[in-house]
XYZ file of C-alpha atoms in Angstrom:
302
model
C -19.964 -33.972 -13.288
C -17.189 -36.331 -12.743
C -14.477 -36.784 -16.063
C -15.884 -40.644 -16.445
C -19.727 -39.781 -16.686
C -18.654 -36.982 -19.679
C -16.865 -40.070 -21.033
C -20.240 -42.263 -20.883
C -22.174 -39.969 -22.505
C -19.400 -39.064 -25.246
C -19.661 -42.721 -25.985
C -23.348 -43.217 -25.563
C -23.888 -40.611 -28.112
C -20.122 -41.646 -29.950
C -21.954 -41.233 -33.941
C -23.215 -37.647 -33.287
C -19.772 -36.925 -31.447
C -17.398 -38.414 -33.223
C -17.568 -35.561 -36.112
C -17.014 -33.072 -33.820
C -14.110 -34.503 -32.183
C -12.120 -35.290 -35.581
C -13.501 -31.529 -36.690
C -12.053 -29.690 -33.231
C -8.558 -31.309 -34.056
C -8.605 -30.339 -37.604
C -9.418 -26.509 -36.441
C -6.435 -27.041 -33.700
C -3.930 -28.408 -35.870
C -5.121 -26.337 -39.140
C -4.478 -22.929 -36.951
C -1.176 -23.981 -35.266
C 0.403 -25.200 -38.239
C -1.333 -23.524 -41.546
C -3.143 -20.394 -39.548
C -1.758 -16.470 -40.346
C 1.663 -15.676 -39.163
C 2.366 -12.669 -37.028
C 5.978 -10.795 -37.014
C 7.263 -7.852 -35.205
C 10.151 -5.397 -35.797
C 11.754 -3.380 -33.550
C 13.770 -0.134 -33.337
C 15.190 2.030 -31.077
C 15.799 5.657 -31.276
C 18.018 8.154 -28.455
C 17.523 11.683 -28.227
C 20.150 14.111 -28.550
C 20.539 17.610 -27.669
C 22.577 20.226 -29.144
C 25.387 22.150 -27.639
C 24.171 25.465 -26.781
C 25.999 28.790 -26.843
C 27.306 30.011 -23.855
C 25.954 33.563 -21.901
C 28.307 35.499 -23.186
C 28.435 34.510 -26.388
C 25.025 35.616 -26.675
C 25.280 38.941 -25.085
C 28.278 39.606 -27.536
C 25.848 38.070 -30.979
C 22.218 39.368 -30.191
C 21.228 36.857 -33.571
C 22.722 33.976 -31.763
C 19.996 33.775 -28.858
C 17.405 34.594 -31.434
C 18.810 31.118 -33.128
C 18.416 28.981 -29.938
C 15.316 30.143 -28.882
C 13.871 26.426 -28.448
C 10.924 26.067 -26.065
C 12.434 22.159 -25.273
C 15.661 23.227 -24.139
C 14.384 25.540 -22.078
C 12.258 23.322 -20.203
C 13.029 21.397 -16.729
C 12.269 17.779 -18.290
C 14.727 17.254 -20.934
C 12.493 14.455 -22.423
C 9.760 16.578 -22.918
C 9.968 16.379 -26.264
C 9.828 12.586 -26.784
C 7.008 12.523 -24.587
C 5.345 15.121 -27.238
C 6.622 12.939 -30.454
C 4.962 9.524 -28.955
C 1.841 11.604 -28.242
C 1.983 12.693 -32.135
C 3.095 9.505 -33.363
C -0.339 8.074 -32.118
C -2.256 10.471 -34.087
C -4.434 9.710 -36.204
C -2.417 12.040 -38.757
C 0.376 9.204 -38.864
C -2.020 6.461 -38.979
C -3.582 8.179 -42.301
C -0.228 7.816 -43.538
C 0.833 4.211 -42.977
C -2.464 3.144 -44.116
C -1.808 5.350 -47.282
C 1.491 3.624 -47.963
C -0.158 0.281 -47.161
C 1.760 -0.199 -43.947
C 0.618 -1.867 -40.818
C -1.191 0.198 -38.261
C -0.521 -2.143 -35.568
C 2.648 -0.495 -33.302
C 3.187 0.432 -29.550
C 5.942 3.225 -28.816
C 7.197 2.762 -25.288
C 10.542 3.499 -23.324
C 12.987 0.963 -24.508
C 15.591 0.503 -21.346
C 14.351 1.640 -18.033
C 17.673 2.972 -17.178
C 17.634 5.608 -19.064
C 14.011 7.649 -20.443
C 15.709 9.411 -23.470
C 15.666 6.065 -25.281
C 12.380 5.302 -27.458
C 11.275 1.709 -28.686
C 8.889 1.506 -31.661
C 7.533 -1.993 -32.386
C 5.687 -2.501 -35.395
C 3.455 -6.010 -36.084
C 2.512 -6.922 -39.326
C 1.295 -10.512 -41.098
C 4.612 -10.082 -43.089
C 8.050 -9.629 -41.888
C 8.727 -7.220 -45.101
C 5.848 -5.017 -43.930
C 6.627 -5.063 -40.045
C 10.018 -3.955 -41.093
C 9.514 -1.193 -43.315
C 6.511 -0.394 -40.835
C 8.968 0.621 -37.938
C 11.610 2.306 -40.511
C 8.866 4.401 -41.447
C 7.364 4.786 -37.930
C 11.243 6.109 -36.875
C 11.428 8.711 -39.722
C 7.913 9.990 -38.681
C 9.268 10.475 -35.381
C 12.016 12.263 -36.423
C 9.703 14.466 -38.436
C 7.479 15.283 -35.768
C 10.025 16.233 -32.911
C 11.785 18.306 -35.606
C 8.540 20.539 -36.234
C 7.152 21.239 -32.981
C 10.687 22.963 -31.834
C 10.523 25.199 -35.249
C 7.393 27.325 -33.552
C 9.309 30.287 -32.453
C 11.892 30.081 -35.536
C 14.837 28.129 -34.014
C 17.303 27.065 -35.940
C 17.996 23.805 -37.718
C 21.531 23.728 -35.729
C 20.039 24.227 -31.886
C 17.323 21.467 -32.562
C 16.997 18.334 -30.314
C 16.833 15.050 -32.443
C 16.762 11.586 -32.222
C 19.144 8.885 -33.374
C 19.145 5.727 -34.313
C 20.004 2.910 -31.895
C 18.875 -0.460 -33.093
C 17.584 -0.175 -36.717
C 14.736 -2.509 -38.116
C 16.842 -4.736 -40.223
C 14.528 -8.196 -39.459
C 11.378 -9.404 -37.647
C 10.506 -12.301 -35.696
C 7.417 -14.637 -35.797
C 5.050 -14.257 -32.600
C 4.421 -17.677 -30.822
C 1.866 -16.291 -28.674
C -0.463 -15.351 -31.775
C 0.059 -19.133 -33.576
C -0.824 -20.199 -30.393
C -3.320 -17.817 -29.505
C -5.028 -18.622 -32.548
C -5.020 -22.528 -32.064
C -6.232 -22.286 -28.738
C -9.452 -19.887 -30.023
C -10.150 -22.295 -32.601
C -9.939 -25.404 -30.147
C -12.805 -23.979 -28.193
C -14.504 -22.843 -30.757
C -14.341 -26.984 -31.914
C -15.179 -27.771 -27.995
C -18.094 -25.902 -27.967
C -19.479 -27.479 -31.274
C -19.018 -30.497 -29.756
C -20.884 -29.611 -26.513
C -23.900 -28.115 -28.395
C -24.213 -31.327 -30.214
C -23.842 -33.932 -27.357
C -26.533 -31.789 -25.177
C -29.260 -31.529 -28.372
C -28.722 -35.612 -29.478
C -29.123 -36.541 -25.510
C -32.376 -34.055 -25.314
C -33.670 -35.694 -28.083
C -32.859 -39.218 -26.800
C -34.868 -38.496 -23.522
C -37.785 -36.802 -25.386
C -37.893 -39.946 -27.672
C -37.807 -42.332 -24.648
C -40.406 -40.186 -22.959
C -42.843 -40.595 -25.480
C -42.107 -44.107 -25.811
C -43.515 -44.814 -22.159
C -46.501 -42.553 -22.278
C -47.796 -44.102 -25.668
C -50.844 -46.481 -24.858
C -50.602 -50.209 -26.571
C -53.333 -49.754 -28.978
C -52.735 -52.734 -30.486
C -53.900 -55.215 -27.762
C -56.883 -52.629 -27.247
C -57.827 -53.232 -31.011
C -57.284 -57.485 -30.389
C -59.431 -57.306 -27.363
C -63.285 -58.083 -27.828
C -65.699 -55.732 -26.022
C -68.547 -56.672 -24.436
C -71.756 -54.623 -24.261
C -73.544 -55.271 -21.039
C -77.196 -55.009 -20.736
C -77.990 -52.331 -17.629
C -81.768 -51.801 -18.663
C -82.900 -55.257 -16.294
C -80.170 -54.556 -13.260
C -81.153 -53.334 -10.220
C -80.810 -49.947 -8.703
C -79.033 -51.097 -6.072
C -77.187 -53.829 -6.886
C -75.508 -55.828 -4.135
C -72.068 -54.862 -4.354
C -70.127 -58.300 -4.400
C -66.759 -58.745 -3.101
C -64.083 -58.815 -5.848
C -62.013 -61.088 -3.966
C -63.399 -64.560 -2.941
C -62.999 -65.317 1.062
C -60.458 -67.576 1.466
C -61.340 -71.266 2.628
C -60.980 -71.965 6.474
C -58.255 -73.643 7.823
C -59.095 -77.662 8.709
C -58.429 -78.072 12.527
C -55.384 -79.440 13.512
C -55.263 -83.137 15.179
C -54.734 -82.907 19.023
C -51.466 -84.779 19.924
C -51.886 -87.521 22.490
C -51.742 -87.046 26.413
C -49.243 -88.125 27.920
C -49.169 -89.010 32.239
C -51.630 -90.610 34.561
C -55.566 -90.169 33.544
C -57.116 -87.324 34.845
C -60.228 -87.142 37.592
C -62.967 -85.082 37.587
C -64.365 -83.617 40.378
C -67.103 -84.826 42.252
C -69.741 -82.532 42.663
C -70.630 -80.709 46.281
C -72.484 -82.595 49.036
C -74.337 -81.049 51.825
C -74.393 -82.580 55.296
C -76.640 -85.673 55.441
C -76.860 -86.059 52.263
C -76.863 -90.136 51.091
C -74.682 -90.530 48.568
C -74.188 -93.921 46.556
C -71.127 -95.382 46.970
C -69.193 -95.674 43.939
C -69.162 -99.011 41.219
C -66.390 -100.726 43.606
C -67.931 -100.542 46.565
C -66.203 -97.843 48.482
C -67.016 -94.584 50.257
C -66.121 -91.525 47.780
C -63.773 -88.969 48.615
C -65.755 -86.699 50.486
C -65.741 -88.673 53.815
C -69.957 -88.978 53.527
C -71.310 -91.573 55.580
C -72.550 -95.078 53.331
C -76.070 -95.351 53.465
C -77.838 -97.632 56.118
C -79.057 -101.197 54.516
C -82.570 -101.353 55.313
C -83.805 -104.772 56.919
C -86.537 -106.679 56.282
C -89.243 -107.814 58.237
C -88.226 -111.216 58.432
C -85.064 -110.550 60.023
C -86.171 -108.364 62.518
């Protein structure tokens, strides 16, 4: 369907549309302009290890390796342990706490620079900038929390403990255009589709009604209209059956147009030989070359 026939039949149907249309810009302009607000805060956090003793200062101070006995440092990946604090910060141990302190849930925890994977971004989204703000503080001091507990299993010390520090605090958040918009463009189609629905069910009524308007009988010229009983009890069985149509009237014959030329003779008819024939009117022999009959003499002259 071409753009101009969806035009026609907006117009054809412009009363039942014409509601719609002023409702689906309300709902566009109402969301873009007066819909909720999204904001996001963001913070990033570096991890830092400690300086660890050297071999022999732990051979000479048997207490000093107990101190630094820290699964983390021990291991090949040295950002093991963020990978373990995301994975905990995702639990739904932390999310029992934000909601508790009526802070938003809503927060991704990725790598912040892709340079470097000891770096940690936490972004925290909230209807509020005061909420997505204190959202990610709190988010960064859970972290903090959590990497700080899972080295503690075999009783390391608080001084040979990896931690995290803080690169970009969450001082301010910043509105989301792509929820406004988001929003505007879901409540736009939502205003489209009314629109539809009610164009298709005012032309399916329109063609019912004009449907029914064609197959309803005249009765009015039926009830104007005398009837006629006809009397069948004194016709024949067989009636002669009579054609409807009267024939129509010969033709009257046409005038022949004058001959033109020299008249025209007929034939004479066939002679046999010695055969008299009488001469014609005028006194000559006919065509045929036939002999002219002897005069008969009297007796007298003889």
């Amino acid at each position: 369907m071409d753009p101009m026939s969806v035009l026609r039949i907006l117009w054809r149907h412009k009363l039942v549309a014409l509601p719609f249309v002023v409702l689906t810009i309300a709902l566009f302009t109402g969301a873009l302009f007066f819909g909720p607000r999204a904001y996001q805060a963001t913070a990033s956090y570096a991890m830092i290890t400690p300086s660890l003793p050297s071999a022999i200062e732990i051979e000479s101070s048997p207490a000093l390796g107990a101190a630094t006995d820290n699964p983390y440092l021990r291991s090949a990946d040295p950002t093991l342990v963020l990978q373990v604090g995301k994975t905990r910060l995702s639990s739904e141990e932390s999310v029992r706490t934000l909601q508790s302190e009526g802070l938003s849930t809503d927060f991704v925890v990725g790598s912040g620079l892709s340079t470097s994977a000891q770096i940690l971004t936490i972004t925290a989204n909230a209807e509020s900038p005061e909420v997505a703000v204190r959202s990610a503080q709190r988010l960064g001091e859970i972290l903090d929390d959590q990497i700080r507990q899972v080295q503690l299993v075999n009783g390391a010390s608080e001084r040979y403990l990896i931690t995290v520090q803080t690169i970009n605090e969450a001082t301010g958040a910043a509105e989301r255009v792509s929820s406004r918009l988001r929003n505007a463009a879901v409540a736009g189609i939502g205003g489209v589709v009314l629109l539809i629905a009610a164009v298709a069910t005012a032309r399916v009524l329109d063609e019912r009604r004009s449907g029914a308007t064609r197959s309803t009988p005249d009765t009015r010229v039926v009830a104007e209209t005398p009837t006629t009983v006809r009397d069948v009890s004194h016709q024949p069985q067989n009636p002669v059956r009579r054609d409807p149509m009267p024939h129509r009237p010969a033709d009257p014959p046409r005038p022949l147009a004058p001959r033109t030329g020299p008249p025209r003779i007929a034939p004479s008819p066939p002679v046999r030989r010695g055969q008299i024939v009488t001469p014609p009117a005028n006194g000559h022999a006919s065509r045929l070359g036939a002999r002219p009959a002897p005069v008969s003499q009297s007796p007298r002259s003889k």
